[in-house]
Amino acid sequence: MARLAFPRRWWRDAVGYQIYVRSFADSDGDGIGDLGGVRQHLDHLGWIGVDALWLTPFYPSPGHDHGYDISDHCAVDAALGTLGDFDELVARAHDLRLRVLVDIVPNHTSNEHRWFQAALADSGDPRRDYYIWRDPAPDGGPPNNWVSNFGGPAWTLDPVSGQYYLHLFLPEQPDLNWRNPAVRAAFEEILRFWLARGVDGFRIDVAHMLLKDRELRDNPVAARVVREPGTVDDWNRFEHRHDLDQTGTPSLYRPWRALADEAHALLLGEVYLLDAARTARYVRHDDGLHLTFWFGPLVASWNASALRASLETIAQEGRGRVAWTAGNHDGSRPATRFGGGALGQRRALVLFTLLAGLPGMPFLYQGDEIGLQDAELSPQDAQDPIAVRAGEHAAGRDVARAPIPWRSGPGSGFTTASRAWLPLGDAPAGGTVEEQRADDGSWLWRYRELLHARRSLPELEDGAPQWIEQPADLLAYRRGPVLVAANLGEQPREPELPPGRWQVAFSSSRATGGPLDALEHDSAVVMVDRASIP
Ligand code: GLC
């Protein structure tokens, strides 16, 4: 597969777009989004102005965690297409100068993966040691107090061998043993396979979780329980000292980095730690990951100083190696989190504007560009294992996974089937993609304008942004000749601008161009100092 002629570190100026494949577009009428559907909509992504797309897992999977339980890393799930479809998608994307990132899930496999099947069948098989097995505790119970992200113990007994295996997610997702060199070698092969097919990088699932404490010590009970989105109470009861983010984890990626650098491919980690210094360890060295996602904005409240605190530390620690996101397939959408309705949509664009100006790579999650809100689903529609297994509907992630409303009418342009895998929902406030494309006052056009304005900015350095003190409710930072300011308050306010000839390059709430008098409530601007540009 032909590669694009890439400049080195192409992601420095790029904008990413996350595609939750099952919910993006269905090309074969079975009610499930697929690779063919992605290919049909690539023009749209180019039109918005994104540079790279990240495809959530499309590999063969029994589907207990909708693709994050992989039974074959080097193939395509029959429900989502074929390897031929994948190749066509990459070729078409590259024609449009769009890069393609695939999701790599190294922490666990499906229990139906041939490695785990071999491990179960014979405890003397070398693949037994691909996973983490322990004898029961003296009382016959699990070897330690670890719990699964999805609730319940992190250990399941294999009645045949009498040993427990570890799974930090579902029992159908056994954790791999990253202390075993054979596992490391197997993943290098997987990376080579996809690089040879022309992919431009990898999003690495729970990149901070691979190594576990050698002695498997008990986790301390949390001093303060903080409920994080997409997690259940069981998980939040503990301080995760021994089951994730161990000292040696970042250096596991050294051989991956060598492979990626050779192909100018990107390694982007899902490092869900909410601690800037610990997160930055994964990108600090030139043999680590290139970028890490930062999830602070997913837990931030609508408050200028809290938001600044969340962005400032990681921007400093991460030194341009941060991927910014306001939402993803694991939690509530920003338009809903920040108040719902038109206000929530307005605020979601303010947040994305703030993220888009920071050093690093901003990512849009499918549907956020049309201001989609969380889907309203009844408990009997629940598909997400968190909701189904733990009986905690409130924690379910389905709300952000409803199919994209491409146009009005039956199937919403998503599918020709009479039912989609998750209900299609009512017409979205603000209109379908088709309606918004026809209306240059729509959310879609605003996001597009922002991305186009971002492209036309002067080249900026990766160094930490300089924050400029502002009156209450306002927030502003500067990167040389570019300044981003936001008003999170309810009243219009004038921002404090440093000396210069500041002109509006993008406004979330009004026409662009010209100087700025005041920032409307819940609005943001990107400004350029014409005086400092030759
Ligand atoms: C990541 C994914 C999530 C998945 C989990 C286990 O957090 O984003 O969807 O359930 O990993 O693979």
Coordinates of C-alpha atoms and ligand atoms in Angstrom, one line a residue:
M1 CA 0.0 0.0 0.0
A2 CA 1.4 3.4 -1.0
R3 CA 2.3 5.7 1.8
L4 CA 1.8 9.5 1.6
A5 CA 5.0 11.4 1.2
F6 CA 5.0 12.8 4.7
P7 CA 7.0 15.5 6.3
R8 CA 8.5 14.2 9.5
R9 CA 6.2 14.7 12.5
W10 CA 3.2 15.5 10.3
W11 CA 1.0 15.5 13.4
R12 CA 2.5 18.8 14.7
D13 CA -0.1 20.8 12.8
A14 CA -2.7 18.2 12.3
V15 CA -6.3 17.9 13.6
G16 CA -7.6 14.4 14.3
Y17 CA -11.2 13.0 14.1
Q18 CA -12.3 10.0 16.0
I19 CA -14.5 7.5 14.2
Y20 CA -16.5 5.1 16.3
V21 CA -16.9 2.7 13.3
R22 CA -20.0 0.9 14.4
S23 CA -22.0 4.2 14.6
F24 CA -20.5 6.2 11.8
A25 CA -22.2 4.9 8.6
D26 CA -23.5 1.5 7.5
S27 CA -22.8 0.7 3.9
D28 CA -24.3 -2.8 3.7
G29 CA -27.7 -2.4 5.5
D30 CA -27.1 -4.6 8.5
G31 CA -27.7 -1.7 11.0
I32 CA -24.0 -1.6 12.0
G33 CA -21.5 1.0 10.8
D34 CA -18.6 -0.4 8.8
L35 CA -15.4 0.4 6.9
G36 CA -17.3 0.9 3.6
G37 CA -19.4 3.6 5.4
V38 CA -16.3 5.4 6.5
R39 CA -15.0 5.4 3.0
Q40 CA -18.2 6.9 1.6
H41 CA -17.9 9.9 4.0
L42 CA -14.2 10.7 3.7
D43 CA -14.9 13.7 1.5
H44 CA -17.0 15.1 4.3
L45 CA -14.1 14.9 6.7
G46 CA -11.8 16.6 4.2
W47 CA -14.4 19.3 3.8
I48 CA -14.5 19.9 7.6
G49 CA -10.7 20.3 7.5
V50 CA -9.5 17.4 9.6
D51 CA -6.1 15.9 8.7
A52 CA -6.2 12.4 10.3
L53 CA -8.9 9.9 11.3
W54 CA -8.7 7.4 14.1
L55 CA -10.7 4.3 13.6
T56 CA -11.9 2.5 16.7
P57 CA -11.3 -1.3 16.6
F58 CA -12.7 -3.1 13.5
Y59 CA -10.9 -6.4 14.1
P60 CA -12.7 -9.7 14.6
S61 CA -14.3 -9.7 18.0
P62 CA -17.0 -11.5 19.9
G63 CA -18.2 -8.0 20.7
H64 CA -18.4 -8.1 24.5
D65 CA -16.8 -4.6 24.6
H66 CA -17.7 -3.7 21.0
G67 CA -14.4 -4.4 19.4
Y68 CA -12.1 -3.8 22.4
D69 CA -12.1 -7.6 22.9
I70 CA -10.1 -8.6 19.9
S71 CA -9.8 -12.2 18.8
D72 CA -7.6 -11.6 15.8
H73 CA -5.4 -8.5 15.5
C74 CA -4.6 -8.8 11.9
A75 CA -8.0 -9.1 10.2
V76 CA -11.3 -7.3 9.9
D77 CA -14.5 -8.3 11.6
A78 CA -16.9 -9.7 9.0
A79 CA -19.7 -7.3 10.2
L80 CA -17.5 -4.3 9.5
G81 CA -15.9 -5.3 6.2
T82 CA -12.8 -7.1 4.8
L83 CA -9.1 -6.3 4.6
G84 CA -9.8 -5.3 1.0
D85 CA -12.3 -2.7 2.3
F86 CA -9.6 -1.5 4.7
D87 CA -7.1 -1.1 1.9
E88 CA -9.6 0.8 -0.2
L89 CA -10.3 3.1 2.7
V90 CA -6.7 3.9 3.3
A91 CA -6.0 4.4 -0.4
R92 CA -9.0 6.8 -0.7
A93 CA -8.0 8.6 2.5
H94 CA -4.5 9.1 1.2
D95 CA -5.8 10.4 -2.1
L96 CA -7.6 13.1 0.0
R97 CA -4.4 13.6 2.1
L98 CA -6.1 12.3 5.1
R99 CA -4.0 10.1 7.4
V100 CA -5.4 7.0 9.0
L101 CA -4.7 5.8 12.6
V102 CA -5.8 2.5 13.9
D103 CA -6.6 1.4 17.4
I104 CA -4.2 -1.0 19.0
V105 CA -5.4 -2.8 22.2
P106 CA -2.3 -4.3 24.0
N107 CA -3.6 -4.6 27.5
H108 CA -5.9 -7.6 26.8
T109 CA -7.3 -9.8 24.1
S110 CA -10.6 -11.5 23.8
N111 CA -10.9 -14.8 25.6
E112 CA -11.7 -16.2 22.2
H113 CA -8.2 -15.2 20.9
R114 CA -6.2 -18.3 19.9
W115 CA -3.5 -17.4 22.5
F116 CA -6.0 -17.5 25.3
Q117 CA -7.6 -20.7 23.9
A118 CA -4.2 -22.3 23.8
A119 CA -3.5 -21.1 27.4
L120 CA -6.8 -22.6 28.7
A121 CA -6.4 -25.9 26.8
D122 CA -2.9 -26.7 28.2
S123 CA -1.2 -25.0 31.2
G124 CA 2.1 -26.2 29.8
D125 CA 1.6 -24.3 26.5
P126 CA 4.0 -21.4 26.1
R127 CA 1.0 -19.1 25.5
R128 CA -0.2 -19.8 29.0
D129 CA 2.4 -17.3 30.1
Y130 CA 1.0 -14.7 27.7
Y131 CA -1.6 -14.0 30.4
I132 CA -1.4 -13.5 34.2
W133 CA -2.3 -16.6 36.2
R134 CA -2.2 -17.0 40.0
D135 CA -3.3 -19.7 42.5
P136 CA -6.2 -18.8 44.7
A137 CA -5.8 -17.1 48.0
P138 CA -5.7 -19.5 51.0
D139 CA -9.5 -19.1 51.4
G140 CA -10.0 -20.1 47.8
G141 CA -10.9 -16.6 46.7
P142 CA -9.1 -14.3 44.2
P143 CA -5.4 -13.7 44.7
N144 CA -5.7 -10.0 45.6
N145 CA -8.3 -7.3 46.0
W146 CA -8.1 -5.8 42.5
V147 CA -11.4 -5.0 40.8
S148 CA -12.4 -4.7 37.2
N149 CA -13.0 -1.4 35.5
F150 CA -16.5 -2.7 34.7
G151 CA -17.2 -3.8 38.3
G152 CA -16.7 -7.1 40.2
P153 CA -13.4 -8.8 40.9
A154 CA -10.5 -8.5 38.4
W155 CA -10.0 -12.3 38.6
T156 CA -11.9 -15.2 37.2
L157 CA -11.3 -18.9 38.1
D158 CA -10.4 -21.3 35.4
P159 CA -12.0 -24.5 36.9
V160 CA -9.8 -26.8 34.9
S161 CA -6.4 -25.6 36.1
G162 CA -7.7 -24.3 39.4
Q163 CA -5.9 -21.0 38.8
Y164 CA -7.3 -17.5 38.4
Y165 CA -6.6 -15.2 35.5
L166 CA -6.4 -11.4 35.6
H167 CA -8.8 -9.1 33.7
L168 CA -8.9 -5.4 34.5
F169 CA -11.9 -5.2 32.2
L170 CA -14.4 -8.0 31.4
P171 CA -13.8 -11.7 32.2
E172 CA -13.9 -12.0 28.4
Q173 CA -10.9 -9.6 28.2
P174 CA -8.0 -11.4 29.9
D175 CA -5.0 -9.2 30.5
L176 CA -1.7 -9.9 28.7
N177 CA 1.5 -10.5 30.6
W178 CA 3.8 -7.7 29.3
R179 CA 6.7 -9.1 31.3
N180 CA 6.8 -11.9 28.8
P181 CA 9.2 -11.0 25.9
A182 CA 7.0 -13.2 23.6
V183 CA 4.0 -10.9 24.1
R184 CA 6.2 -7.9 23.3
A185 CA 7.5 -9.6 20.1
A186 CA 3.9 -10.5 19.1
F187 CA 2.8 -6.9 19.3
E188 CA 5.7 -5.7 17.2
E189 CA 4.6 -8.1 14.5
I190 CA 1.1 -6.6 14.7
L191 CA 2.4 -3.1 14.3
R192 CA 4.5 -4.2 11.3
F193 CA 1.4 -5.8 9.8
W194 CA -0.6 -2.5 9.8
L195 CA 2.4 -0.3 8.9
A196 CA 2.9 -2.5 5.8
R197 CA -0.8 -1.8 4.9
G198 CA 0.0 1.9 5.0
V199 CA -1.4 3.1 8.3
D200 CA -0.1 6.4 9.6
G201 CA -0.1 5.6 13.2
F202 CA -1.8 4.0 16.2
R203 CA -4.0 5.1 19.1
I204 CA -3.0 2.9 21.9
D205 CA -5.8 1.7 24.2
V206 CA -5.2 2.1 28.0
A207 CA -1.5 2.7 27.2
H208 CA -0.7 3.2 30.9
M209 CA -2.0 -0.2 32.1
L210 CA 0.2 -2.8 30.5
L211 CA 2.5 -3.7 33.4
K212 CA 1.2 -4.8 36.8
D213 CA 3.0 -4.9 40.2
R214 CA 5.3 -8.0 40.1
E215 CA 4.1 -9.1 43.5
L216 CA 0.4 -8.3 42.7
R217 CA 0.0 -6.4 46.0
D218 CA -3.4 -5.3 47.2
N219 CA -4.5 -1.8 46.2
P220 CA -5.1 0.6 49.0
V221 CA -8.7 1.8 49.5
A222 CA -9.1 5.3 48.2
A223 CA -9.0 8.1 50.7
R224 CA -11.4 10.1 48.6
V225 CA -13.8 8.6 46.1
V226 CA -13.9 10.5 42.9
R227 CA -16.4 9.3 40.4
E228 CA -14.9 9.4 36.9
P229 CA -16.9 9.1 33.7
G230 CA -17.1 5.7 32.2
T231 CA -16.2 3.9 35.5
V232 CA -18.2 2.1 38.1
D233 CA -18.3 2.5 41.8
D234 CA -16.2 -0.7 42.4
W235 CA -13.3 0.7 40.5
N236 CA -13.5 4.1 42.2
R237 CA -13.3 2.7 45.7
F238 CA -9.5 2.0 45.2
E239 CA -6.3 3.9 44.7
H240 CA -4.9 2.2 41.7
R241 CA -1.3 2.0 42.9
H242 CA -0.4 -1.5 41.9
D243 CA -2.5 -2.4 38.9
L244 CA -1.6 0.4 36.5
D245 CA 1.0 3.0 35.6
Q246 CA 4.0 1.1 36.9
T247 CA 7.5 2.5 36.6
G248 CA 8.6 0.5 33.6
T249 CA 5.5 0.9 31.4
P250 CA 6.6 4.0 29.4
S251 CA 9.7 2.2 28.2
L252 CA 7.8 -0.7 26.9
Y253 CA 7.1 1.5 23.8
R254 CA 10.8 1.9 22.9
P255 CA 10.7 -0.8 20.2
W256 CA 7.4 0.5 18.9
R257 CA 8.9 4.0 18.6
A258 CA 11.7 2.7 16.4
L259 CA 9.2 1.0 14.1
A260 CA 6.9 4.0 14.0
D261 CA 9.7 6.5 13.4
E262 CA 10.9 4.5 10.4
A263 CA 7.5 4.8 8.8
H264 CA 6.8 8.4 10.0
A265 CA 3.9 6.9 11.9
L266 CA 2.4 8.4 15.1
L267 CA 2.1 6.6 18.5
L268 CA -0.7 8.2 20.4
G269 CA -1.5 6.9 23.9
E270 CA -4.7 6.7 25.8
V271 CA -3.1 7.5 29.1
Y272 CA -6.1 8.0 31.4
L273 CA -4.4 9.3 34.5
L274 CA -5.7 12.9 35.1
D275 CA -2.4 13.7 36.6
A276 CA -0.2 15.9 34.3
A277 CA 3.2 14.8 35.6
R278 CA 2.4 11.1 35.5
T279 CA 0.8 11.4 32.0
A280 CA 3.8 13.3 30.6
R281 CA 6.1 10.5 31.6
Y282 CA 4.8 8.6 28.5
V283 CA 5.9 11.3 26.1
R284 CA 8.8 12.9 27.8
H285 CA 11.6 11.0 26.1
D286 CA 12.4 10.7 22.4
D287 CA 12.0 6.9 22.6
G288 CA 8.5 7.0 24.2
L289 CA 5.1 7.8 22.7
H290 CA 4.8 10.8 20.4
L291 CA 1.6 12.1 21.9
T292 CA -0.7 11.4 24.8
F293 CA -4.3 12.2 25.1
W294 CA -5.2 14.5 28.1
F295 CA -8.6 13.8 29.7
G296 CA -8.8 16.8 32.0
P297 CA -11.5 18.5 29.8
L298 CA -13.7 15.5 30.2
V299 CA -14.0 15.9 33.9
A300 CA -13.7 19.7 34.1
S301 CA -16.7 21.8 35.2
W302 CA -17.7 25.1 33.4
N303 CA -15.4 27.3 35.4
A304 CA -12.6 29.4 34.0
S305 CA -10.0 28.8 36.7
A306 CA -10.6 25.1 36.9
L307 CA -10.3 24.7 33.2
R308 CA -7.2 26.8 33.1
A309 CA -5.6 24.7 35.8
S310 CA -6.4 21.5 33.9
L311 CA -4.9 22.8 30.6
E312 CA -2.0 24.8 32.0
T313 CA -0.1 22.0 33.8
I314 CA -0.3 19.4 31.1
A315 CA 0.6 22.0 28.4
Q316 CA 3.7 22.7 30.4
E317 CA 4.6 19.2 31.3
G318 CA 3.6 17.7 27.8
R319 CA 5.6 20.3 25.8
G320 CA 3.5 20.0 22.6
R321 CA 3.1 16.3 22.9
V322 CA -0.5 16.3 23.9
A323 CA -3.6 15.3 22.0
W324 CA -6.6 17.4 23.1
T325 CA -10.1 16.1 23.3
A326 CA -13.4 17.4 24.6
G327 CA -15.2 14.0 24.3
N328 CA -15.0 10.5 23.0
H329 CA -16.9 7.2 22.8
D330 CA -16.4 6.5 26.6
G331 CA -18.6 9.3 28.1
S332 CA -21.1 12.0 27.9
R333 CA -20.8 14.4 25.0
P334 CA -19.5 18.0 25.8
A335 CA -22.8 19.7 24.6
T336 CA -24.6 17.7 27.2
R337 CA -22.0 17.9 30.0
F338 CA -21.9 21.7 29.8
G339 CA -25.6 22.3 30.1
G340 CA -27.4 20.7 27.1
G341 CA -29.4 22.5 24.5
A342 CA -28.1 25.5 22.6
L343 CA -26.1 26.7 25.7
G344 CA -24.3 23.3 25.9
Q345 CA -23.5 23.4 22.2
R346 CA -22.1 26.9 22.5
R347 CA -19.9 25.9 25.4
A348 CA -18.7 22.8 23.6
L349 CA -17.4 25.0 20.8
V350 CA -15.8 27.3 23.3
L351 CA -13.9 24.4 24.8
F352 CA -12.9 23.0 21.5
T353 CA -11.6 26.5 20.4
L354 CA -9.5 26.6 23.6
L355 CA -8.1 23.2 22.9
A356 CA -7.5 23.8 19.2
G357 CA -5.0 26.6 19.9
L358 CA -2.8 24.7 22.3
P359 CA 0.4 23.1 21.2
G360 CA -0.4 19.5 20.2
M361 CA -3.1 17.7 18.2
P362 CA -6.8 18.4 18.8
F363 CA -9.3 15.6 18.2
L364 CA -12.9 15.9 17.3
Y365 CA -15.2 13.1 18.2
Q366 CA -17.7 12.2 15.5
G367 CA -20.9 14.1 15.9
D368 CA -19.5 16.8 18.1
E369 CA -19.0 19.0 15.0
I370 CA -22.8 19.1 14.6
G371 CA -23.4 19.8 18.3
L372 CA -24.8 16.4 19.0
Q373 CA -26.1 15.8 22.5
D374 CA -26.2 12.6 24.5
A375 CA -28.7 10.1 23.1
E376 CA -31.6 9.4 25.3
L377 CA -31.8 5.6 25.7
S378 CA -34.0 3.4 27.8
P379 CA -32.3 0.8 30.0
Q380 CA -33.6 -2.0 27.7
D381 CA -31.6 -0.5 24.8
A382 CA -28.3 -0.6 26.8
Q383 CA -25.5 -2.3 24.9
D384 CA -22.5 -1.1 26.8
P385 CA -21.0 -3.8 29.1
I386 CA -20.6 -1.2 31.9
A387 CA -24.3 -0.6 32.0
V388 CA -25.3 -4.2 31.3
R389 CA -22.9 -6.0 33.6
A390 CA -22.7 -3.6 36.5
G391 CA -26.4 -2.7 36.4
E392 CA -25.3 0.9 36.6
H393 CA -27.2 2.4 33.7
A394 CA -25.9 5.9 34.7
A395 CA -22.3 4.9 33.9
G396 CA -23.2 3.6 30.5
R397 CA -21.2 4.9 27.5
D398 CA -24.0 4.3 24.9
V399 CA -25.1 7.9 25.2
A400 CA -22.1 9.0 23.0
R401 CA -22.3 6.0 20.7
A402 CA -25.7 6.5 18.9
P403 CA -25.5 6.5 15.1
I404 CA -24.7 9.7 13.3
P405 CA -27.8 11.5 11.8
W406 CA -26.6 12.2 8.3
R407 CA -30.0 13.3 6.9
S408 CA -33.6 13.2 7.9
G409 CA -35.9 10.3 7.0
P410 CA -35.9 6.6 7.9
G411 CA -32.5 5.3 8.9
S412 CA -31.2 8.9 9.1
G413 CA -28.8 8.2 6.2
F414 CA -26.9 6.0 8.6
T415 CA -28.5 2.7 7.6
T416 CA -31.1 1.2 5.2
A417 CA -31.9 -1.4 7.9
S418 CA -35.2 -1.1 9.8
R419 CA -33.2 -1.0 13.1
A420 CA -29.7 0.3 13.9
W421 CA -27.6 -1.5 16.6
L422 CA -28.4 1.4 18.9
P423 CA -31.5 3.5 18.4
L424 CA -31.2 6.4 16.0
G425 CA -32.9 8.9 18.2
D426 CA -34.9 12.0 17.2
A427 CA -33.6 14.7 14.8
P428 CA -30.8 16.5 16.5
A429 CA -31.2 20.1 17.7
G430 CA -29.4 22.1 15.0
G431 CA -30.1 19.7 12.2
T432 CA -28.6 16.6 10.5
V433 CA -25.2 16.8 8.8
E434 CA -26.9 17.4 5.5
E435 CA -29.1 20.3 6.9
Q436 CA -26.1 21.9 8.6
R437 CA -23.9 21.7 5.6
A438 CA -26.6 23.6 3.7
D439 CA -26.6 26.4 6.4
D440 CA -23.5 28.4 6.8
G441 CA -24.7 29.6 10.2
S442 CA -24.7 26.1 11.6
W443 CA -22.5 24.4 14.2
L444 CA -20.8 22.4 11.4
W445 CA -19.8 25.5 9.6
R446 CA -18.4 27.1 12.8
Y447 CA -16.2 24.0 13.5
R448 CA -15.1 24.1 9.9
E449 CA -14.3 27.8 10.1
L450 CA -12.2 27.2 13.3
L451 CA -10.2 24.4 11.6
H452 CA -9.7 26.5 8.5
A453 CA -8.6 29.5 10.6
R454 CA -6.2 27.2 12.5
R455 CA -4.6 26.1 9.3
S456 CA -4.0 29.7 8.2
L457 CA -2.3 30.7 11.5
P458 CA 1.4 31.5 11.3
E459 CA 3.6 28.6 12.3
L460 CA 3.8 28.4 16.1
E461 CA 6.3 26.9 18.4
D462 CA 5.6 23.9 20.6
G463 CA 6.6 25.7 23.8
A464 CA 4.1 26.1 26.6
P465 CA 1.5 28.9 26.0
Q466 CA 1.7 32.0 28.0
W467 CA -1.4 32.6 30.0
I468 CA -2.6 36.1 30.3
E469 CA -4.3 37.2 33.6
Q470 CA -7.9 38.1 32.9
P471 CA -11.0 39.3 34.8
A472 CA -13.2 36.6 36.4
D473 CA -14.8 34.2 34.0
L474 CA -12.3 34.9 31.2
L475 CA -9.4 32.8 30.1
A476 CA -6.7 33.7 27.6
Y477 CA -3.4 32.4 26.4
R478 CA -0.9 33.5 23.8
R479 CA 1.5 31.7 21.6
G480 CA 3.6 34.4 20.0
P481 CA 1.4 36.3 17.5
V482 CA -1.7 34.1 18.3
L483 CA -4.0 34.6 21.2
V484 CA -7.0 32.5 22.2
A485 CA -9.6 34.0 24.6
A486 CA -12.8 32.7 26.1
N487 CA -15.6 34.0 28.2
L488 CA -17.1 31.3 30.4
G489 CA -19.4 33.7 32.2
E490 CA -23.0 34.8 31.7
Q491 CA -22.3 38.4 30.9
P492 CA -20.3 40.0 27.9
R493 CA -16.8 41.0 29.1
E494 CA -13.8 42.7 27.6
P495 CA -10.6 40.6 27.7
E496 CA -7.3 42.1 28.6
L497 CA -5.2 42.1 25.5
P498 CA -1.4 42.6 25.4
P499 CA -0.2 45.5 23.2
G500 CA -0.6 44.7 19.5
R501 CA -2.9 45.0 16.5
W502 CA -5.2 42.1 17.4
Q503 CA -7.6 40.9 14.8
V504 CA -10.2 38.2 15.1
A505 CA -9.3 35.1 13.0
F506 CA -12.1 33.0 14.4
S507 CA -15.1 33.7 16.6
S508 CA -17.3 31.1 18.0
S509 CA -20.3 33.4 18.2
R510 CA -20.1 36.1 15.4
A511 CA -18.6 37.0 12.1
T512 CA -14.8 37.1 12.0
G513 CA -12.4 39.9 11.0
G514 CA -11.7 43.2 12.6
P515 CA -10.8 44.1 16.2
L516 CA -12.7 42.9 19.3
D517 CA -14.7 45.0 21.7
A518 CA -16.1 42.4 24.1
L519 CA -16.5 38.7 24.3
E520 CA -20.1 37.6 24.4
H521 CA -21.2 35.1 27.2
D522 CA -20.0 31.6 26.5
S523 CA -17.9 32.5 23.5
A524 CA -14.3 32.2 22.4
V525 CA -12.0 33.9 19.8
V526 CA -8.7 33.2 18.1
M527 CA -6.8 36.4 17.4
V528 CA -3.7 37.3 15.5
D529 CA -1.4 40.2 16.1
R530 CA -1.0 41.8 12.7
A531 CA 1.6 44.1 14.1
S532 CA 4.0 41.2 14.7
I533 CA 3.5 39.5 11.4
P534 CA 5.8 40.7 8.6
Ligands
GLC1 C1 -10.4 2.1 26.6 C2 -11.5 2.2 25.5 C3 -12.8 1.7 26.0 C4 -12.6 0.2 26.3 C5 -11.4 0.0 27.3 C6 -11.0 -1.4 27.3 O1 -10.7 2.8 27.7 O2 -11.6 3.6 25.1 O3 -13.9 1.9 25.1 O4 -13.7 -0.3 26.9 O5 -10.3 0.7 26.9 O6 -10.4 -1.8 26.1

